[in-house]
Short mmCIF file of C-alpha atoms and ligand atoms in Angstrom, two decimals:
data_model
loop_
_atom_site.label_atom_id
_atom_site.label_comp_id
_atom_site.label_asym_id
_atom_site.label_seq_id
_atom_site.Cartn_x
_atom_site.Cartn_y
_atom_site.Cartn_z
CA MET A 1 -9.27 34.61 12.06
CA PRO A 2 -12.64 33.78 10.31
CA ASP A 3 -15.12 32.01 12.38
CA THR A 4 -15.71 29.05 10.08
CA ALA A 5 -13.06 27.16 8.09
CA PRO A 6 -13.65 27.16 4.40
CA LYS A 7 -15.23 24.07 2.70
CA VAL A 8 -12.41 21.72 1.75
CA ASP A 9 -12.27 21.36 -2.10
CA LYS A 10 -8.61 21.38 -2.75
CA VAL A 11 -6.42 18.32 -1.49
CA LEU A 12 -2.84 17.70 -2.37
CA PHE A 13 -1.70 13.95 -2.12
CA VAL A 14 2.07 13.57 -1.65
CA THR A 15 3.09 9.93 -2.25
CA PRO A 16 6.16 7.93 -3.43
CA GLU A 17 3.92 5.62 -5.56
CA VAL A 18 1.10 5.94 -7.75
CA THR A 19 -0.27 3.04 -9.75
CA PRO A 20 0.12 2.67 -12.76
CA LEU A 21 3.07 4.99 -12.94
CA ALA A 22 5.30 3.45 -10.14
CA LYS A 23 4.26 0.75 -7.60
CA THR A 24 6.04 -1.66 -5.28
CA GLY A 25 2.85 -2.66 -3.30
CA GLY A 26 -0.49 -1.64 -1.81
CA LEU A 27 0.38 2.03 -1.37
CA GLY A 28 0.68 2.43 -5.14
CA ASP A 29 -2.76 0.94 -5.72
CA VAL A 30 -4.27 3.21 -2.95
CA ALA A 31 -2.64 6.36 -4.46
CA GLY A 32 -4.05 5.38 -7.86
CA GLY A 33 -7.57 4.28 -6.73
CA LEU A 34 -8.75 6.64 -3.91
CA PRO A 35 -8.08 10.05 -5.92
CA PRO A 36 -10.58 9.30 -8.56
CA ALA A 37 -13.24 8.34 -5.83
CA LEU A 38 -12.50 11.60 -4.03
CA ARG A 39 -12.79 13.51 -7.31
CA ALA A 40 -16.25 11.74 -7.92
CA LEU A 41 -17.17 13.43 -4.60
CA GLY A 42 -16.39 16.87 -5.91
CA LEU A 43 -12.80 17.38 -4.75
CA ASP A 44 -10.12 19.05 -6.82
CA LEU A 45 -7.38 16.47 -5.93
CA ARG A 46 -3.92 16.58 -7.13
CA LEU A 47 -1.04 14.40 -6.60
CA VAL A 48 2.68 14.89 -6.44
CA MET A 49 5.37 12.11 -6.77
CA PRO A 50 8.88 11.60 -7.93
CA LEU A 51 9.76 11.30 -11.68
CA TYR A 52 11.47 8.06 -11.24
CA GLY A 53 13.85 7.17 -14.23
CA HIS A 54 12.17 3.86 -15.01
CA ILE A 55 8.61 5.42 -15.70
CA ASP A 56 7.81 5.12 -19.34
CA ARG A 57 6.80 8.73 -20.07
CA LYS A 58 5.42 7.98 -23.40
CA ALA A 59 3.40 4.82 -22.49
CA HIS A 60 1.80 6.93 -19.68
CA SER A 61 1.26 10.04 -21.87
CA LEU A 62 3.39 12.22 -19.43
CA SER A 63 3.93 15.78 -20.67
CA ASP A 64 6.72 18.14 -19.71
CA THR A 65 5.02 21.10 -18.22
CA GLY A 66 8.14 23.37 -18.80
CA LEU A 67 7.67 24.34 -15.16
CA GLU A 68 11.02 24.68 -13.32
CA PHE A 69 12.05 25.75 -9.86
CA THR A 70 14.66 24.94 -7.21
CA VAL A 71 14.31 23.02 -4.15
CA PRO A 72 16.36 23.60 -1.02
CA VAL A 73 17.81 20.40 0.48
CA ALA A 74 19.88 21.27 3.60
CA ALA A 75 22.54 23.90 2.34
CA ASP A 76 22.07 22.98 -1.20
CA VAL A 77 19.45 24.00 -3.85
CA LYS A 78 18.53 21.37 -6.39
CA PRO A 79 16.87 21.97 -9.76
CA CYS A 80 13.39 20.55 -10.29
CA ARG A 81 11.54 20.05 -13.63
CA VAL A 82 7.76 19.22 -13.35
CA TRP A 83 6.18 16.60 -15.65
CA GLN A 84 2.49 15.90 -15.63
CA GLY A 85 0.18 12.89 -16.16
CA GLN A 86 -3.17 11.88 -14.65
CA VAL A 87 -5.00 9.00 -12.90
CA GLY A 88 -8.59 8.86 -13.16
CA GLY A 89 -9.01 12.53 -14.20
CA CYS A 90 -6.75 13.75 -11.25
CA PRO A 91 -3.61 15.62 -12.30
CA VAL A 92 -0.35 14.01 -11.16
CA TYR A 93 2.67 16.20 -10.94
CA LEU A 94 6.12 14.40 -11.23
CA LEU A 95 9.02 16.13 -9.65
CA GLY A 96 12.12 15.53 -11.81
CA ASN A 97 15.73 15.65 -10.65
CA ASP A 98 18.31 13.53 -12.37
CA GLN A 99 20.71 13.23 -9.53
CA TYR A 100 17.98 11.77 -7.21
CA PHE A 101 15.61 9.93 -9.46
CA SER A 102 17.39 9.07 -12.67
CA ARG A 103 18.10 5.49 -11.84
CA PRO A 104 16.23 2.09 -11.81
CA GLY A 105 14.35 1.34 -8.68
CA LEU A 106 12.14 3.40 -6.44
CA TYR A 107 13.99 2.89 -2.97
CA GLY A 108 17.02 0.76 -3.78
CA ASP A 109 18.71 -1.85 -5.85
CA VAL A 110 20.32 -5.32 -5.29
CA TYR A 111 22.73 -3.76 -2.86
CA GLY A 112 19.98 -2.51 -0.58
CA ASP A 113 18.33 0.97 0.04
CA PHE A 114 19.78 3.88 -1.81
CA GLY A 115 22.28 5.75 0.45
CA ASP A 116 20.71 9.08 -0.39
CA ASN A 117 17.10 8.21 0.36
CA LEU A 118 16.68 10.82 3.03
CA ALA A 119 17.77 13.54 0.68
CA ARG A 120 15.50 12.18 -2.10
CA PHE A 121 12.38 12.30 -0.05
CA VAL A 122 13.45 15.67 1.58
CA PHE A 123 13.46 16.74 -2.08
CA LEU A 124 9.93 15.27 -2.68
CA CYS A 125 8.45 16.93 0.44
CA ARG A 126 10.04 20.36 0.00
CA GLY A 127 9.41 20.13 -3.67
CA ALA A 128 5.68 19.75 -3.12
CA VAL A 129 5.65 22.98 -1.21
CA GLU A 130 7.50 24.75 -4.11
CA LEU A 131 5.09 23.13 -6.65
CA ALA A 132 2.09 24.63 -4.78
CA ARG A 133 4.01 27.89 -4.79
CA ALA A 134 4.70 27.66 -8.52
CA LEU A 135 1.11 26.65 -9.27
CA GLU A 136 -0.34 29.24 -6.71
CA TRP A 137 -2.56 26.48 -5.62
CA PRO A 138 -3.85 26.89 -2.07
CA ALA A 139 -4.82 23.31 -0.98
CA GLN A 140 -6.66 23.26 2.24
CA VAL A 141 -5.36 19.77 3.10
CA VAL A 142 -2.13 18.00 2.29
CA HIS A 143 -2.41 14.30 2.62
CA ALA A 144 1.04 12.55 3.07
CA HIS A 145 1.42 8.93 2.38
CA ASP A 146 4.07 6.88 4.52
CA TRP A 147 7.44 8.06 5.73
CA GLN A 148 8.60 9.30 2.38
CA ALA A 149 5.90 12.03 2.55
CA ALA A 150 5.93 12.48 6.23
CA LEU A 151 7.88 15.56 6.57
CA LEU A 152 5.06 17.49 4.86
CA PRO A 153 2.72 17.59 7.99
CA ALA A 154 5.86 18.46 9.94
CA TYR A 155 6.57 21.34 7.80
CA LEU A 156 2.94 22.54 7.92
CA ALA A 157 2.80 22.38 11.81
CA THR A 158 6.28 23.85 12.44
CA ARG A 159 6.60 26.36 9.47
CA PRO A 160 10.43 26.46 9.27
CA PHE A 161 10.07 28.35 5.95
CA ASP A 162 7.53 30.28 3.94
CA LEU A 163 4.79 27.83 3.02
CA GLY A 164 3.35 30.06 0.43
CA PRO A 165 -0.18 28.92 -0.63
CA LEU A 166 0.01 26.01 1.78
CA ASP A 167 0.28 28.51 4.71
CA GLN A 168 -3.25 27.59 5.94
CA ALA A 169 -3.16 23.87 4.98
CA ALA A 170 -3.85 21.00 7.47
CA GLY A 171 -1.62 18.03 7.24
CA ILE A 172 -2.90 14.32 7.37
CA ILE A 173 -0.69 11.36 7.30
CA THR A 174 -1.67 7.73 6.34
CA ILE A 175 0.38 4.78 7.68
CA HIS A 176 0.40 2.10 5.00
CA ASN A 177 2.77 -0.07 6.82
CA LEU A 178 4.31 0.78 10.12
CA ALA A 179 7.20 -1.54 9.32
CA PHE A 180 8.60 1.28 7.15
CA GLN A 181 9.60 4.25 9.35
CA GLY A 182 12.20 6.29 7.40
CA ILE A 183 14.92 5.95 10.09
CA TYR A 184 18.31 7.72 9.55
CA PRO A 185 21.26 8.73 11.80
CA ARG A 186 20.66 11.53 14.02
CA HIS A 187 23.56 13.50 12.66
CA ASP A 188 21.65 13.83 9.49
CA PHE A 189 18.74 15.71 11.06
CA HIS A 190 20.08 19.07 9.36
CA LEU A 191 18.96 17.49 6.16
CA THR A 192 15.32 17.30 7.01
CA GLY A 193 14.74 21.20 7.10
CA LEU A 194 12.82 20.82 10.36
CA PRO A 195 13.56 23.28 13.08
CA HIS A 196 16.08 22.39 15.71
CA TYR A 197 13.50 21.82 18.54
CA MET A 198 12.26 18.89 16.52
CA ASP A 199 15.61 17.09 17.06
CA ASN A 200 14.35 15.61 20.34
CA MET A 201 11.83 13.01 21.78
CA GLU A 202 8.94 15.24 21.13
CA GLY A 203 9.79 15.57 17.48
CA ALA A 204 11.79 13.32 15.11
CA GLU A 205 14.22 11.73 17.45
CA TYR A 206 13.60 7.93 17.63
CA TRP A 207 15.58 5.67 19.86
CA GLY A 208 18.86 7.41 19.16
CA ASN A 209 18.12 8.03 15.55
CA ILE A 210 15.66 10.16 13.62
CA SER A 211 12.41 8.81 12.07
CA LEU A 212 10.76 10.88 9.35
CA LEU A 213 7.52 8.93 10.03
CA LYS A 214 7.68 9.88 13.75
CA ALA A 215 7.91 13.52 12.73
CA GLY A 216 4.83 13.24 10.76
CA LEU A 217 2.99 11.28 13.47
CA MET A 218 3.80 13.92 16.12
CA THR A 219 2.62 16.74 14.00
CA ALA A 220 -0.18 15.73 11.66
CA GLY A 221 -3.67 17.06 12.38
CA ALA A 222 -4.89 13.50 11.91
CA ILE A 223 -3.45 10.05 11.40
CA THR A 224 -5.01 7.34 9.40
CA THR A 225 -4.23 3.81 8.67
CA VAL A 226 -5.70 1.29 6.30
CA SER A 227 -8.04 -0.97 8.43
CA PRO A 228 -9.84 -0.57 11.76
CA THR A 229 -8.13 -3.63 13.19
CA TYR A 230 -4.57 -2.38 12.27
CA ALA A 231 -5.44 0.98 13.88
CA GLN A 232 -5.86 -0.95 17.19
CA GLU A 233 -2.94 -3.28 16.75
CA ILE A 234 -0.34 -0.64 16.16
CA GLN A 235 -1.15 0.77 19.61
CA THR A 236 0.15 -2.41 21.14
CA PRO A 237 3.70 -3.43 21.77
CA GLU A 238 3.23 -6.61 19.60
CA LEU A 239 2.69 -4.63 16.42
CA GLY A 240 3.54 -1.04 17.29
CA MET A 241 7.10 -1.49 16.05
CA GLY A 242 8.44 0.86 18.62
CA MET A 243 5.93 3.56 17.77
CA GLU A 244 3.08 2.39 19.93
CA GLY A 245 3.65 5.06 22.54
CA VAL A 246 3.45 7.82 19.98
CA LEU A 247 0.20 6.30 18.50
CA ARG A 248 -1.50 5.75 21.96
CA ARG A 249 -0.75 9.44 22.65
CA ARG A 250 -2.52 10.40 19.51
CA SER A 251 -5.18 7.81 19.79
CA THR A 252 -8.08 10.16 19.56
CA ASP A 253 -6.66 11.49 16.23
CA LEU A 254 -5.99 8.06 14.74
CA HIS A 255 -8.46 6.63 12.31
CA GLY A 256 -8.75 3.21 10.62
CA ILE A 257 -10.21 3.50 7.14
CA ILE A 258 -10.21 0.36 5.15
CA ASN A 259 -8.73 0.57 1.72
CA GLY A 260 -10.89 0.03 -1.37
CA VAL A 261 -10.56 -1.86 -4.58
CA ASP A 262 -10.41 -0.23 -7.94
CA TYR A 263 -12.87 -2.55 -9.71
CA SER A 264 -11.98 -1.01 -12.96
CA GLN A 265 -8.65 -2.78 -12.77
CA TRP A 266 -9.63 -5.85 -10.67
CA SER A 267 -12.77 -7.53 -11.94
CA PRO A 268 -12.93 -10.87 -13.76
CA GLU A 269 -15.68 -9.52 -16.11
CA GLY A 270 -13.60 -7.09 -17.82
CA ASP A 271 -10.02 -8.05 -17.10
CA ALA A 272 -7.92 -7.79 -20.29
CA LEU A 273 -5.05 -9.47 -18.73
CA LEU A 274 -6.93 -12.75 -18.21
CA PRO A 275 -7.15 -15.44 -21.13
CA ALA A 276 -10.87 -15.42 -20.49
CA THR A 277 -13.24 -13.31 -18.57
CA TYR A 278 -15.99 -14.58 -16.39
CA SER A 279 -18.57 -13.42 -13.86
CA ALA A 280 -20.69 -14.80 -10.89
CA LYS A 281 -23.40 -15.85 -13.50
CA ASP A 282 -21.08 -17.65 -15.75
CA LEU A 283 -17.94 -19.06 -14.26
CA SER A 284 -16.78 -21.03 -17.26
CA GLY A 285 -14.01 -18.53 -18.10
CA LYS A 286 -12.37 -19.33 -14.74
CA THR A 287 -11.78 -22.90 -15.87
CA ILE A 288 -9.69 -21.46 -19.03
CA CYS A 289 -7.83 -19.24 -16.51
CA ARG A 290 -7.06 -22.38 -14.40
CA GLY A 291 -5.71 -24.18 -17.40
CA ALA A 292 -3.49 -21.20 -18.53
CA LEU A 293 -2.09 -20.80 -14.98
CA LEU A 294 -1.25 -24.53 -14.87
CA LYS A 295 0.56 -24.34 -18.01
CA GLU A 296 2.30 -20.96 -17.28
CA PHE A 297 3.63 -22.38 -13.89
CA GLY A 298 4.26 -25.93 -15.20
CA LEU A 299 1.93 -27.48 -12.73
CA HIS A 300 -0.09 -30.74 -12.37
CA ASP A 301 -3.78 -30.31 -11.67
CA GLY A 302 -4.81 -30.12 -8.10
CA LEU A 303 -6.13 -27.67 -5.56
CA ILE A 304 -4.33 -24.66 -6.98
CA MET A 305 -3.10 -22.44 -4.27
CA GLY A 306 -1.82 -19.06 -5.42
CA PHE A 307 0.54 -16.63 -3.59
CA ILE A 308 1.40 -13.08 -4.81
CA GLY A 309 3.43 -10.69 -2.76
CA ARG A 310 6.69 -9.43 -1.45
CA LEU A 311 8.76 -12.46 -0.29
CA THR A 312 9.21 -11.42 3.40
CA HIS A 313 8.59 -12.78 6.80
CA GLN A 314 5.63 -10.38 7.10
CA LYS A 315 3.81 -12.09 4.28
CA GLY A 316 4.13 -15.52 5.97
CA VAL A 317 6.26 -16.92 3.20
CA ASN A 318 8.06 -19.02 5.86
CA LEU A 319 4.80 -20.78 6.75
CA ILE A 320 4.25 -21.57 3.15
CA ALA A 321 7.76 -22.90 2.63
CA GLU A 322 7.54 -25.12 5.80
CA ALA A 323 4.00 -26.46 4.88
CA THR A 324 4.81 -27.03 1.24
CA GLU A 325 5.37 -30.86 1.53
CA ALA A 326 2.25 -31.30 3.70
CA LEU A 327 0.18 -29.30 1.18
CA ILE A 328 1.46 -31.38 -1.71
CA GLU A 329 0.47 -34.54 0.12
CA MET A 330 -2.87 -33.00 0.46
CA GLY A 331 -3.15 -32.69 -3.24
CA ALA A 332 -2.29 -29.08 -3.66
CA SER A 333 -0.41 -27.44 -6.53
CA LEU A 334 1.35 -24.18 -5.54
CA ALA A 335 1.71 -21.19 -7.97
CA LEU A 336 4.04 -18.61 -6.27
CA LEU A 337 4.72 -15.03 -7.51
CA GLY A 338 7.00 -12.60 -5.77
CA THR A 339 10.29 -11.05 -5.10
CA GLY A 340 12.04 -10.22 -1.85
CA ASP A 341 14.39 -11.51 0.73
CA ALA A 342 17.21 -13.54 -0.83
CA TYR A 343 16.94 -16.43 1.77
CA LEU A 344 13.19 -16.82 1.22
CA GLU A 345 13.69 -16.65 -2.73
CA ALA A 346 16.41 -19.40 -2.16
CA ALA A 347 14.20 -21.57 0.04
CA LEU A 348 11.29 -21.31 -2.54
CA SER A 349 13.65 -22.14 -5.38
CA ARG A 350 14.69 -25.27 -3.74
CA LEU A 351 11.16 -26.26 -3.26
CA ALA A 352 10.31 -25.57 -6.83
CA ALA A 353 13.38 -27.75 -7.98
CA ARG A 354 12.38 -30.48 -5.64
CA HIS A 355 8.80 -30.65 -6.60
CA PRO A 356 8.46 -30.02 -10.35
CA GLY A 357 4.73 -30.01 -11.32
CA ARG A 358 3.74 -29.34 -7.81
CA VAL A 359 5.54 -26.03 -7.01
CA GLY A 360 5.60 -23.45 -9.71
CA LEU A 361 7.63 -20.30 -8.94
CA LYS A 362 8.05 -16.96 -10.51
CA LEU A 363 10.62 -14.69 -8.95
CA THR A 364 9.50 -11.46 -10.77
CA PHE A 365 7.16 -8.58 -10.52
CA SER A 366 4.46 -9.07 -13.18
CA GLU A 367 1.10 -7.25 -13.14
CA SER A 368 -0.23 -9.77 -15.85
CA LEU A 369 0.88 -12.81 -13.89
CA ALA A 370 -0.80 -11.30 -10.66
CA HIS A 371 -3.94 -11.05 -12.64
CA LEU A 372 -3.59 -14.67 -13.99
CA LEU A 373 -2.97 -15.85 -10.49
CA GLN A 374 -6.11 -14.17 -9.19
CA GLY A 375 -8.17 -15.65 -12.03
CA GLY A 376 -6.68 -19.14 -12.28
CA SER A 377 -6.07 -20.10 -8.65
CA ASP A 378 -8.52 -21.98 -6.53
CA LEU A 379 -7.40 -20.55 -3.24
CA MET A 380 -5.37 -17.51 -2.47
CA LEU A 381 -2.87 -17.94 0.37
CA MET A 382 -2.27 -14.83 2.59
CA PRO A 383 -0.94 -16.07 5.87
CA SER A 384 0.67 -12.66 6.80
CA SER A 385 2.12 -12.34 10.33
CA PHE A 386 0.64 -8.86 10.25
CA GLU A 387 -1.24 -7.08 7.38
CA PRO A 388 -2.19 -3.41 7.61
CA CYS A 389 -4.93 -3.82 5.07
CA GLY A 390 -3.97 -6.12 2.15
CA LEU A 391 -5.45 -5.88 -1.13
CA ASN A 392 -4.76 -9.30 -2.76
CA GLN A 393 -7.41 -10.94 -0.49
CA MET A 394 -10.01 -8.44 -1.61
CA TYR A 395 -9.09 -8.90 -5.22
CA ALA A 396 -9.16 -12.69 -4.75
CA LEU A 397 -12.64 -12.47 -3.31
CA ARG A 398 -13.83 -10.65 -6.54
CA TYR A 399 -12.23 -13.22 -8.56
CA GLY A 400 -13.90 -16.21 -6.96
CA THR A 401 -10.69 -17.32 -5.48
CA PRO A 402 -11.38 -17.68 -1.63
CA PRO A 403 -8.55 -16.45 0.50
CA LEU A 404 -6.86 -18.34 3.35
CA VAL A 405 -5.78 -15.74 5.73
CA HIS A 406 -4.38 -15.08 9.20
CA ALA A 407 -6.69 -13.17 11.48
CA THR A 408 -4.63 -9.90 11.56
CA GLY A 409 -5.23 -6.30 10.45
CA GLY A 410 -7.20 -5.85 7.44
CA LEU A 411 -7.28 -9.66 6.65
CA LYS A 412 -9.46 -9.96 9.74
CA ASP A 413 -11.75 -6.92 8.59
CA THR A 414 -12.36 -8.31 5.03
CA VAL A 415 -12.47 -12.14 5.24
CA SER A 416 -14.91 -14.28 7.20
CA SER A 417 -14.69 -18.01 7.87
CA PHE A 418 -16.69 -20.22 5.76
CA ASP A 419 -19.32 -22.12 7.67
CA ARG A 420 -20.27 -25.26 5.91
CA ALA A 421 -23.52 -25.82 7.73
CA LYS A 422 -24.79 -22.33 6.93
CA GLY A 423 -23.23 -21.80 3.61
CA ALA A 424 -21.91 -18.41 5.00
CA GLY A 425 -18.53 -16.78 4.96
CA THR A 426 -15.94 -15.93 2.32
CA GLY A 427 -12.64 -17.74 3.23
CA PHE A 428 -10.58 -19.61 5.61
CA VAL A 429 -9.16 -17.82 8.71
CA PHE A 430 -6.68 -19.03 11.23
CA THR A 431 -5.91 -17.22 14.45
CA LYS A 432 -2.61 -18.51 15.89
CA PHE A 433 0.31 -17.59 13.72
CA ASP A 434 1.95 -21.05 13.35
CA GLY A 435 2.16 -23.93 10.86
CA GLU A 436 -0.33 -26.11 12.71
CA ALA A 437 -3.22 -23.55 12.63
CA PHE A 438 -2.08 -22.69 8.97
CA MET A 439 -2.44 -26.35 7.95
CA GLY A 440 -5.60 -26.75 9.87
CA GLN A 441 -7.25 -24.25 7.59
CA ALA A 442 -5.59 -25.69 4.49
CA HIS A 443 -7.16 -29.05 5.31
CA GLU A 444 -10.56 -27.44 5.83
CA ALA A 445 -10.25 -25.67 2.47
CA ALA A 446 -9.39 -29.05 0.84
CA ARG A 447 -12.54 -30.51 2.45
CA VAL A 448 -14.75 -27.86 1.05
CA PHE A 449 -13.05 -28.00 -2.31
CA ALA A 450 -14.00 -31.60 -2.48
CA GLN A 451 -17.75 -30.50 -2.27
CA PRO A 452 -18.29 -28.68 -5.47
CA ASP A 453 -21.72 -27.08 -4.32
CA ALA A 454 -20.30 -25.83 -1.02
CA TRP A 455 -17.22 -24.35 -2.97
CA ARG A 456 -19.33 -22.81 -5.44
CA ARG A 457 -21.38 -21.12 -2.64
CA LEU A 458 -18.09 -19.92 -1.10
CA MET A 459 -16.88 -18.63 -4.39
CA LEU A 460 -20.22 -16.68 -4.93
CA ASN A 461 -20.21 -15.27 -1.40
CA GLY A 462 -16.86 -13.72 -2.04
CA MET A 463 -17.67 -12.49 -5.49
CA ALA A 464 -20.69 -10.58 -4.03
CA GLN A 465 -18.60 -8.65 -1.61
CA ASP A 466 -18.20 -4.76 -2.38
CA PHE A 467 -15.08 -3.05 -1.35
CA SER A 468 -15.30 -0.29 -3.79
CA TRP A 469 -13.71 2.93 -2.81
CA THR A 470 -16.87 5.01 -2.52
CA ALA A 471 -17.59 4.45 1.14
CA SER A 472 -14.03 4.85 2.32
CA ALA A 473 -13.49 8.02 0.16
CA ARG A 474 -16.63 9.52 2.00
CA ARG A 475 -14.87 8.85 5.31
CA TYR A 476 -11.64 10.50 4.05
CA LEU A 477 -13.63 13.51 2.84
CA GLU A 478 -15.39 13.91 6.40
CA LEU A 479 -12.01 13.63 7.98
CA TYR A 480 -10.45 16.25 5.76
CA GLN A 481 -13.30 18.70 6.62
CA ALA A 482 -13.05 17.99 10.37
CA THR A 483 -9.13 18.19 10.43
CA ALA A 484 -9.25 21.52 8.43
CA GLN A 485 -11.87 22.88 10.80
CA LYS A 486 -9.81 22.08 13.81
CA HIS A 487 -6.62 23.40 12.15
CA HIS A 488 -8.37 26.64 11.33
CA SER A 489 -9.52 27.14 14.85
CA ASN A 490 -5.97 26.73 16.13
CA LEU A 491 -4.25 29.14 13.63
P1 LIG B 501 1.78 -4.83 0.35
O1 LIG B 501 1.35 -3.36 0.09
O2 LIG B 501 2.13 -5.19 1.79
O3 LIG B 501 2.86 -5.27 -0.56
P2 LIG B 501 -0.81 -5.50 -0.60
O4 LIG B 501 -1.72 -6.82 -0.54
O5 LIG B 501 -1.52 -4.43 0.19
O6 LIG B 501 0.57 -5.78 -0.05
O7 LIG B 501 -0.58 -5.04 -2.10
C1 LIG B 501 0.20 -5.85 -2.85
C2 LIG B 501 -0.12 -5.32 -4.30
O8 LIG B 501 1.15 -5.57 -4.94
C3 LIG B 501 -1.23 -6.06 -5.00
O9 LIG B 501 -1.63 -5.25 -6.01
C4 LIG B 501 -0.29 -7.25 -5.73
O10 LIG B 501 -0.86 -7.78 -6.85
C5 LIG B 501 1.01 -6.43 -5.98
N1 LIG B 501 2.11 -7.33 -6.13
C6 LIG B 501 2.96 -7.76 -5.07
N2 LIG B 501 3.98 -8.48 -5.48
C7 LIG B 501 3.84 -8.58 -6.84
C8 LIG B 501 4.58 -9.30 -7.89
N3 LIG B 501 5.57 -10.04 -7.73
N4 LIG B 501 4.00 -9.13 -9.14
C9 LIG B 501 2.79 -8.44 -9.37
N5 LIG B 501 2.19 -7.82 -8.40
C10 LIG B 501 2.60 -7.90 -7.16
#
């Protein structure tokens, strides 16, 4: 064993989503935004993800590498054909297998999650190892994202098969949202490719089932999550989602690193998806965006409150639905964009039908509408019950659209309450998760909105915030080096 670990210069990201190729939420944006920032620090960073059927290969300039190999999934071997693209100068390898990925949707369809998701993501994880073998590429660190990639660190730590060029690699896992844990019946353990001794409480076993995320958390050299506050919260029974014991045990290896913003995609100065661009120096374009948003959502003028996101309890959609009438009375117009739980879609649809001109709703996933909402809204609602990091509030700050947030996770770490006397702060923050506290801050927002000078100060405070990836990328790089060092001394 050499005395010193080699300097980390090769890192493999394994992720189920990469913006702009495939995205359901913040994970995609992180996997698209962090790699270029790490590359700028000198890393040879490469990504691997599934070749989903819906990805437009031509539009994203993907090319067929001609590389083919087989991937063991339990007793079967599955063919894999590798395609290649790039994000911000980093190669992205897309693992193709028609049986697993040639269908619309990343994880499921209208009937729910796909029944073979376990096998699909075993294929991704084992396929990543086979890819490194085919490329003869000895990454020193494999960085796995969420439960879909969580078997990777477990393979690296338990070595159930020949790891080829990844033999010396350290594994790191990032939790983007602890609500998603990759839970499957225990009798499917054999599909994972993990050694038998992992089929117990010290391994993948989780309250009578197995959890892929847990397998990763138990074995990774380091664990990260996407904000300092969320790193603390997930060690408590309130937000640990049953995983708090595991996370407390690993607390010295658990790090909260705030997500960054890819300002090349999210800045009002150069946003091609907006009807007009604007900047802190000249806000006139925002008025044009406002007008376009009112028209697009069929709204009367008022204090325009935007919402973008998955329609789930997590995102506080029920608080918004319950408060809608009171918000309208206050003079608000609501522009809501999202898809999600059927009962919330139905509740919002009823509100939109009952309040034409006051509630505008688009039940769809649309990048361009998301940008229009950021540019055209006055206030961005993000009353999440919990929020690992949240990106929309950071985008909103840059677009001069102050966010109204619940003090949780990354929302707490990135938004501060506006103080009218001092002219300091960037948004509106409520602490107790209930309708009264939410409405209290909505009223405060309306009061500040009625004072144009104060509102302008608030907008400019937010626009001056800098959440670019550079600082967080440096922290990841330090962590890669420290984790590789520790891993090496244990080899
Ligand atoms: P999460 O990852 O929990 O869904 P984040 O705030 O971290 O939430 O990231 C959400 C990302 O997904 C943002 O880029 C947001 O604009 C985008 N998004 C969510 N829902 C939609 C939608 N219906 N249309 C367009 N973009 C959406």
